[in-house]
Coordinates of C-alpha atoms and ligand atoms in Angstrom, one line a residue:
X1 CA 0.0 0.0 0.0
X2 CA 1.4 3.4 -0.8
X3 CA 1.7 5.8 2.2
X4 CA -0.9 8.5 2.2
X5 CA -0.5 12.0 3.7
X6 CA -3.0 12.7 6.6
X7 CA -4.2 16.0 5.2
X8 CA -5.8 15.8 1.8
X9 CA -3.7 18.6 0.4
X10 CA -0.4 18.0 2.0
X11 CA 1.9 15.6 0.2
X12 CA 5.0 14.3 1.8
X13 CA 8.2 16.3 2.5
X14 CA 6.9 19.9 2.2
X15 CA 6.9 22.8 4.6
X16 CA 3.3 23.0 5.9
X17 CA 3.8 26.4 7.4
X18 CA 4.2 28.4 4.2
X19 CA 1.1 30.5 3.6
X20 CA -1.0 29.1 0.8
X21 CA 0.9 25.9 0.8
X22 CA -1.3 23.0 -0.5
X23 CA -4.3 25.3 -1.1
X24 CA -6.6 25.4 -4.1
X25 CA -7.2 28.7 -5.9
X26 CA -10.8 28.5 -7.0
X27 CA -12.3 32.0 -6.5
X28 CA -11.1 35.6 -5.9
X29 CA -13.3 35.4 -2.8
X30 CA -10.5 33.6 -1.0
X31 CA -8.3 36.7 -1.1
X32 CA -8.1 39.5 1.4
X33 CA -6.2 42.7 0.9
X34 CA -3.3 41.3 2.9
X35 CA -3.3 38.2 0.7
X36 CA -3.1 40.4 -2.4
X37 CA -0.3 42.4 -1.0
X38 CA 1.5 39.2 -0.4
X39 CA 0.9 37.8 -3.9
X40 CA 1.9 41.1 -5.5
X41 CA 5.1 41.2 -3.4
X42 CA 6.0 37.7 -4.6
X43 CA 5.1 38.6 -8.2
X44 CA 7.4 41.6 -7.9
X45 CA 10.3 39.4 -6.8
X46 CA 9.5 37.0 -9.7
X47 CA 9.7 39.9 -12.1
X48 CA 13.1 40.9 -10.7
X49 CA 14.4 37.4 -11.0
X50 CA 13.2 36.9 -14.5
X51 CA 14.8 40.1 -15.6
X52 CA 18.1 39.2 -13.8
X53 CA 18.4 35.5 -14.5
X54 CA 15.5 34.4 -16.7
X55 CA 15.1 30.9 -15.2
X56 CA 15.8 29.6 -11.7
X57 CA 15.3 26.4 -9.7
X58 CA 12.7 27.3 -7.1
X59 CA 10.4 24.6 -8.3
X60 CA 13.0 22.2 -9.6
X61 CA 11.6 18.7 -9.8
X62 CA 7.9 19.8 -9.5
X63 CA 5.4 19.0 -12.1
X64 CA 2.4 20.9 -13.2
X65 CA -0.5 19.3 -15.1
X66 CA -2.1 21.9 -17.4
X67 CA -5.5 20.6 -18.2
X68 CA -7.5 22.7 -20.7
X69 CA -11.0 21.6 -21.8
X70 CA -11.4 25.0 -23.6
X71 CA -9.2 26.9 -26.0
X72 CA -6.4 29.1 -24.4
X73 CA -3.3 30.9 -25.6
X74 CA -2.3 33.2 -22.8
X75 CA -3.5 31.3 -19.7
X76 CA -2.1 28.0 -20.8
X77 CA 1.2 29.2 -22.1
X78 CA 1.8 31.6 -19.3
X79 CA 1.3 28.8 -16.7
X80 CA 3.7 26.7 -18.8
X81 CA 6.3 29.5 -18.9
X82 CA 5.8 30.2 -15.2
X83 CA 6.5 26.6 -14.3
X84 CA 9.5 26.3 -16.6
X85 CA 11.0 29.6 -15.5
X86 CA 10.9 28.2 -12.0
X87 CA 12.7 25.1 -13.0
X88 CA 9.7 22.8 -13.0
X89 CA 8.1 20.9 -15.8
X90 CA 4.6 20.6 -17.3
X91 CA 2.2 17.9 -18.6
X92 CA 0.3 19.8 -21.2
X93 CA -3.2 18.6 -22.0
X94 CA -4.6 21.2 -24.3
X95 CA -6.6 18.9 -26.6
X96 CA -8.7 16.8 -24.3
X97 CA -10.0 15.0 -27.4
X98 CA -6.6 13.2 -27.5
X99 CA -7.0 12.2 -23.8
X100 CA -9.3 9.7 -22.2
X101 CA -11.8 12.5 -21.7
X102 CA -12.9 11.6 -25.3
X103 CA -13.6 8.1 -24.1
X104 CA -16.1 9.5 -21.5
X105 CA -13.8 9.8 -18.5
X106 CA -15.3 12.0 -15.7
X107 CA -13.6 15.1 -14.5
X108 CA -12.9 13.7 -11.0
X109 CA -11.3 10.6 -12.5
X110 CA -9.2 12.6 -14.9
X111 CA -8.1 14.7 -11.9
X112 CA -7.3 11.7 -9.8
X113 CA -5.2 10.4 -12.7
X114 CA -3.2 13.5 -13.2
X115 CA -2.5 14.0 -9.5
X116 CA -0.7 10.7 -9.5
X117 CA 1.9 12.3 -11.8
X118 CA 1.8 16.0 -11.0
X119 CA 2.1 18.3 -7.9
X120 CA -0.4 20.9 -9.0
X121 CA -3.2 21.0 -11.6
X122 CA -4.3 24.0 -13.5
X123 CA -7.8 23.5 -14.9
X124 CA -9.9 25.3 -17.5
X125 CA -13.4 23.8 -18.1
X126 CA -16.6 25.0 -19.7
X127 CA -18.8 24.4 -16.7
X128 CA -19.3 26.8 -13.8
X129 CA -18.3 25.1 -10.6
X130 CA -16.0 22.5 -12.3
X131 CA -12.9 23.7 -10.5
X132 CA -14.6 23.2 -7.1
X133 CA -15.7 19.7 -8.2
X134 CA -12.1 18.9 -9.2
X135 CA -10.8 20.3 -5.9
X136 CA -13.1 17.9 -4.0
X137 CA -11.7 15.0 -5.9
X138 CA -8.0 16.1 -5.6
X139 CA -5.4 15.8 -2.8
X140 CA -3.1 18.2 -4.7
X141 CA -3.8 21.9 -5.3
X142 CA -6.2 22.9 -8.1
X143 CA -5.9 26.3 -9.8
X144 CA -9.0 27.5 -11.6
X145 CA -8.0 28.8 -15.0
X146 CA -11.6 29.6 -15.9
X147 CA -14.8 27.6 -15.1
X148 CA -17.4 28.5 -17.8
X149 CA -19.0 31.8 -17.1
X150 CA -18.1 31.5 -13.4
X151 CA -14.7 32.8 -12.4
X152 CA -11.2 33.3 -13.7
X153 CA -9.3 34.2 -10.5
X154 CA -5.7 34.2 -11.7
X155 CA -6.7 36.6 -14.5
X156 CA -8.3 38.9 -12.0
X157 CA -5.2 38.8 -9.8
X158 CA -3.0 39.7 -12.8
X159 CA -5.5 42.4 -13.8
X160 CA -5.2 43.9 -10.4
X161 CA -1.4 43.6 -10.4
X162 CA -1.4 45.4 -13.8
X163 CA -3.5 48.3 -12.4
X164 CA -1.2 48.5 -9.4
X165 CA 2.0 48.5 -11.4
X166 CA 0.6 50.9 -14.1
X167 CA -1.2 53.4 -12.0
X168 CA 0.7 53.0 -8.8
X169 CA -2.5 52.7 -6.7
X170 CA -5.5 50.6 -6.2
X171 CA -7.8 52.5 -3.9
X172 CA -10.7 54.6 -5.0
X173 CA -10.4 54.1 -8.8
X174 CA -13.2 54.5 -11.3
X175 CA -13.2 51.3 -13.3
X176 CA -15.4 50.9 -16.4
X177 CA -16.1 47.4 -17.7
X178 CA -17.2 47.3 -21.3
X179 CA -18.7 44.7 -23.6
X180 CA -19.9 41.2 -22.6
X181 CA -20.4 41.4 -18.9
X182 CA -22.9 38.5 -18.9
X183 CA -20.6 35.8 -20.2
X184 CA -17.2 37.3 -19.5
X185 CA -15.9 35.5 -16.5
X186 CA -12.9 37.8 -16.1
X187 CA -15.1 40.7 -15.2
X188 CA -17.1 38.6 -12.7
X189 CA -13.8 37.9 -10.9
X190 CA -12.4 41.4 -11.2
X191 CA -15.6 43.2 -10.0
X192 CA -15.6 41.0 -6.9
X193 CA -11.9 41.7 -6.3
X194 CA -12.2 45.4 -6.7
X195 CA -14.7 45.5 -3.8
X196 CA -11.6 45.3 -1.5
X197 CA -10.4 48.7 -2.8
X198 CA -13.5 50.9 -2.7
X199 CA -13.7 51.1 -6.5
X200 CA -16.5 52.9 -8.3
X201 CA -17.7 50.5 -11.0
X202 CA -19.4 51.4 -14.3
X203 CA -20.8 48.6 -16.5
X204 CA -21.3 49.4 -20.2
X205 CA -22.9 46.7 -22.2
X206 CA -25.8 45.9 -24.6
X207 CA -29.0 45.1 -22.7
X208 CA -28.7 41.4 -23.3
X209 CA -25.1 41.3 -22.0
X210 CA -25.6 43.0 -18.6
X211 CA -23.6 42.1 -15.5
X212 CA -25.3 39.1 -13.8
X213 CA -27.6 40.0 -10.9
X214 CA -25.8 37.7 -8.5
X215 CA -22.4 39.4 -9.1
X216 CA -24.0 42.8 -8.8
X217 CA -25.7 41.8 -5.5
X218 CA -22.4 40.5 -4.0
X219 CA -20.6 43.7 -5.0
X220 CA -23.4 45.9 -3.7
X221 CA -23.3 44.0 -0.3
X222 CA -19.7 45.3 0.0
X223 CA -21.0 48.9 -0.3
X224 CA -19.6 49.5 -3.8
X225 CA -21.3 52.0 -6.2
X226 CA -22.2 50.3 -9.5
X227 CA -23.9 52.1 -12.4
X228 CA -25.0 50.5 -15.7
X229 CA -24.9 52.3 -19.0
X230 CA -25.7 51.4 -22.7
X231 CA -23.0 53.6 -24.1
X232 CA -19.5 54.7 -23.1
X233 CA -19.9 58.4 -23.7
X234 CA -21.1 59.4 -20.2
X235 CA -18.4 57.7 -18.3
X236 CA -15.2 57.6 -20.4
X237 CA -13.9 61.0 -19.2
X238 CA -14.0 60.0 -15.5
X239 CA -12.6 56.5 -16.1
X240 CA -9.2 55.4 -14.6
X241 CA -9.3 51.9 -16.0
X242 CA -11.3 50.9 -19.1
X243 CA -11.6 47.1 -19.1
X244 CA -12.7 46.0 -22.5
X245 CA -14.0 42.4 -23.1
X246 CA -14.7 40.3 -26.1
X247 CA -18.3 39.2 -26.9
X248 CA -18.1 35.5 -25.9
X249 CA -19.6 34.0 -29.1
X250 CA -19.2 30.4 -27.9
X251 CA -21.5 31.0 -24.9
X252 CA -24.5 32.2 -26.9
X253 CA -27.5 29.9 -27.3
X254 CA -28.7 31.7 -30.4
X255 CA -26.1 32.9 -32.8
X256 CA -28.6 35.6 -34.1
X257 CA -28.3 37.3 -30.7
X258 CA -24.5 37.3 -31.1
X259 CA -24.8 38.9 -34.5
X260 CA -26.9 41.7 -33.0
X261 CA -24.3 42.7 -30.4
X262 CA -20.9 41.6 -31.8
X263 CA -19.8 45.1 -33.0
X264 CA -21.5 47.1 -30.3
X265 CA -18.3 49.0 -29.1
X266 CA -15.1 49.7 -30.8
X267 CA -12.3 51.5 -29.0
X268 CA -10.1 53.6 -31.3
X269 CA -7.9 56.7 -31.1
X270 CA -10.9 58.9 -31.9
X271 CA -13.1 57.5 -29.1
X272 CA -10.2 57.7 -26.7
X273 CA -9.8 61.5 -27.2
X274 CA -12.5 61.9 -24.6
X275 CA -10.5 59.9 -22.0
X276 CA -7.9 61.2 -19.5
X277 CA -4.3 61.1 -20.4
X278 CA -3.5 59.3 -17.0
X279 CA -5.6 56.2 -17.4
X280 CA -5.2 52.7 -18.9
X281 CA -7.1 50.5 -21.3
X282 CA -7.0 46.8 -20.4
X283 CA -8.3 43.6 -22.1
X284 CA -7.9 40.0 -21.1
X285 CA -7.5 39.2 -24.8
X286 CA -8.1 37.7 -27.3
X287 CA -9.7 40.8 -28.9
X288 CA -12.0 40.3 -31.9
X289 CA -12.5 43.9 -33.2
X290 CA -13.4 45.7 -29.9
X291 CA -10.1 47.5 -29.8
X292 CA -8.7 48.9 -33.0
X293 CA -5.0 48.1 -33.6
X294 CA -4.7 51.8 -34.4
X295 CA -4.8 52.4 -30.6
X296 CA -2.0 49.9 -29.8
X297 CA 0.8 52.5 -29.8
X298 CA -1.0 54.8 -27.4
X299 CA 0.8 54.7 -24.0
X300 CA -2.6 54.1 -22.3
X301 CA -2.9 50.8 -24.1
X302 CA -1.9 48.4 -21.3
X303 CA -3.3 45.1 -22.7
X304 CA 0.0 43.7 -24.0
X305 CA 1.9 44.7 -20.8
X306 CA -1.0 43.0 -18.9
X307 CA 0.0 39.6 -20.5
X308 CA 3.5 39.9 -19.2
X309 CA 2.3 40.8 -15.6
X310 CA 0.4 37.5 -15.9
X311 CA 3.6 35.5 -16.0
X312 CA 4.9 37.0 -12.8
X313 CA 1.6 36.5 -11.0
X314 CA 1.3 32.9 -12.1
X315 CA 4.9 32.2 -11.0
X316 CA 4.0 33.7 -7.6
X317 CA 0.8 31.5 -7.3
X318 CA 2.6 28.3 -8.3
X319 CA 5.4 29.0 -5.8
X320 CA 2.9 29.8 -3.1
X321 CA 0.7 26.6 -3.4
X322 CA 3.9 24.5 -3.7
X323 CA 5.2 25.9 -0.4
X324 CA 8.1 27.8 -1.9
X325 CA 7.0 31.4 -1.3
Ligands
NCD401 C1 -10.3 35.2 -21.3 C2 -11.0 33.9 -20.9 O1 -10.6 32.8 -21.3 O2 -12.0 34.0 -20.1 N1 -9.1 35.0 -21.8 C3 -8.0 34.9 -21.0 O3 -7.9 34.0 -20.2 N2 -7.0 35.8 -21.2 C4 -11.2 36.1 -22.0 C5 -11.8 35.7 -23.3 O4 -11.7 34.5 -23.7 O5 -12.5 36.5 -23.9

């Protein structure tokens, strides 16, 4: 019989006292302000190390299983890069159709399989709540890389790190979220996280893509002012962070509805004349027309820098749950 650890998330030979050691990262609701300061502090150090030495052996010998049931470029490759820059290695499962999932294997069984080989599992799945189901089945840490229209906590952490690095502050900002607020999981996580910093939130979307009631109620419970708009005009001038999202075509039940709203907003240099000079435009990417490439050279365009911040935040998170930060 193999020896089992007594705690479900504490494999052998690790320092149990490190904060976040062995924990799952499923939702931004797990993070307090102090936790965020800690994550960002570690991410800062990671940035410094990458700039100085590129790759180092903090997680040497550790293995990450990168399990993606939905397409991904940034999340998947940044977790891979994060693990490899820390000296660890990766089992990449980007095409579940080539795995036993295509034979009908359940998510818990797939997770139980991968944790025999890996120390941590990053999971992206089309169903809300799937990361929590995986975490229940797993003894090793699960990191939610997007569960349907639910949450995308690591994206929200990197979004907040981006704001902090770019604007130098997090408190009392006016953040305008634009586009598909119904299906966009990144804005669901970010809105929740911003409640810790007394943000003022503006939601600009077509009627059928409004921010879900349950997210708005949670945010309102924290005393945050939220206002909904159909167009950007009224709020652009006061905005510190304009967070643009893609209309999530794959989540629509009726493609005719998608066609009606797909080009609803386009950010370009002309539109941005109304915005402050000290503000940033963010986007989790991919973009599909909602930000014109003509705007890319504007210093306020932070969306490409945002991707790089993601590497450092994901390095920090991996080091934390593996007890090395
Ligand atoms: C986002 C996602 O997958 O939710 N992408 C990402 O992780 N950077 C946003 C999107 O797909 O529109």
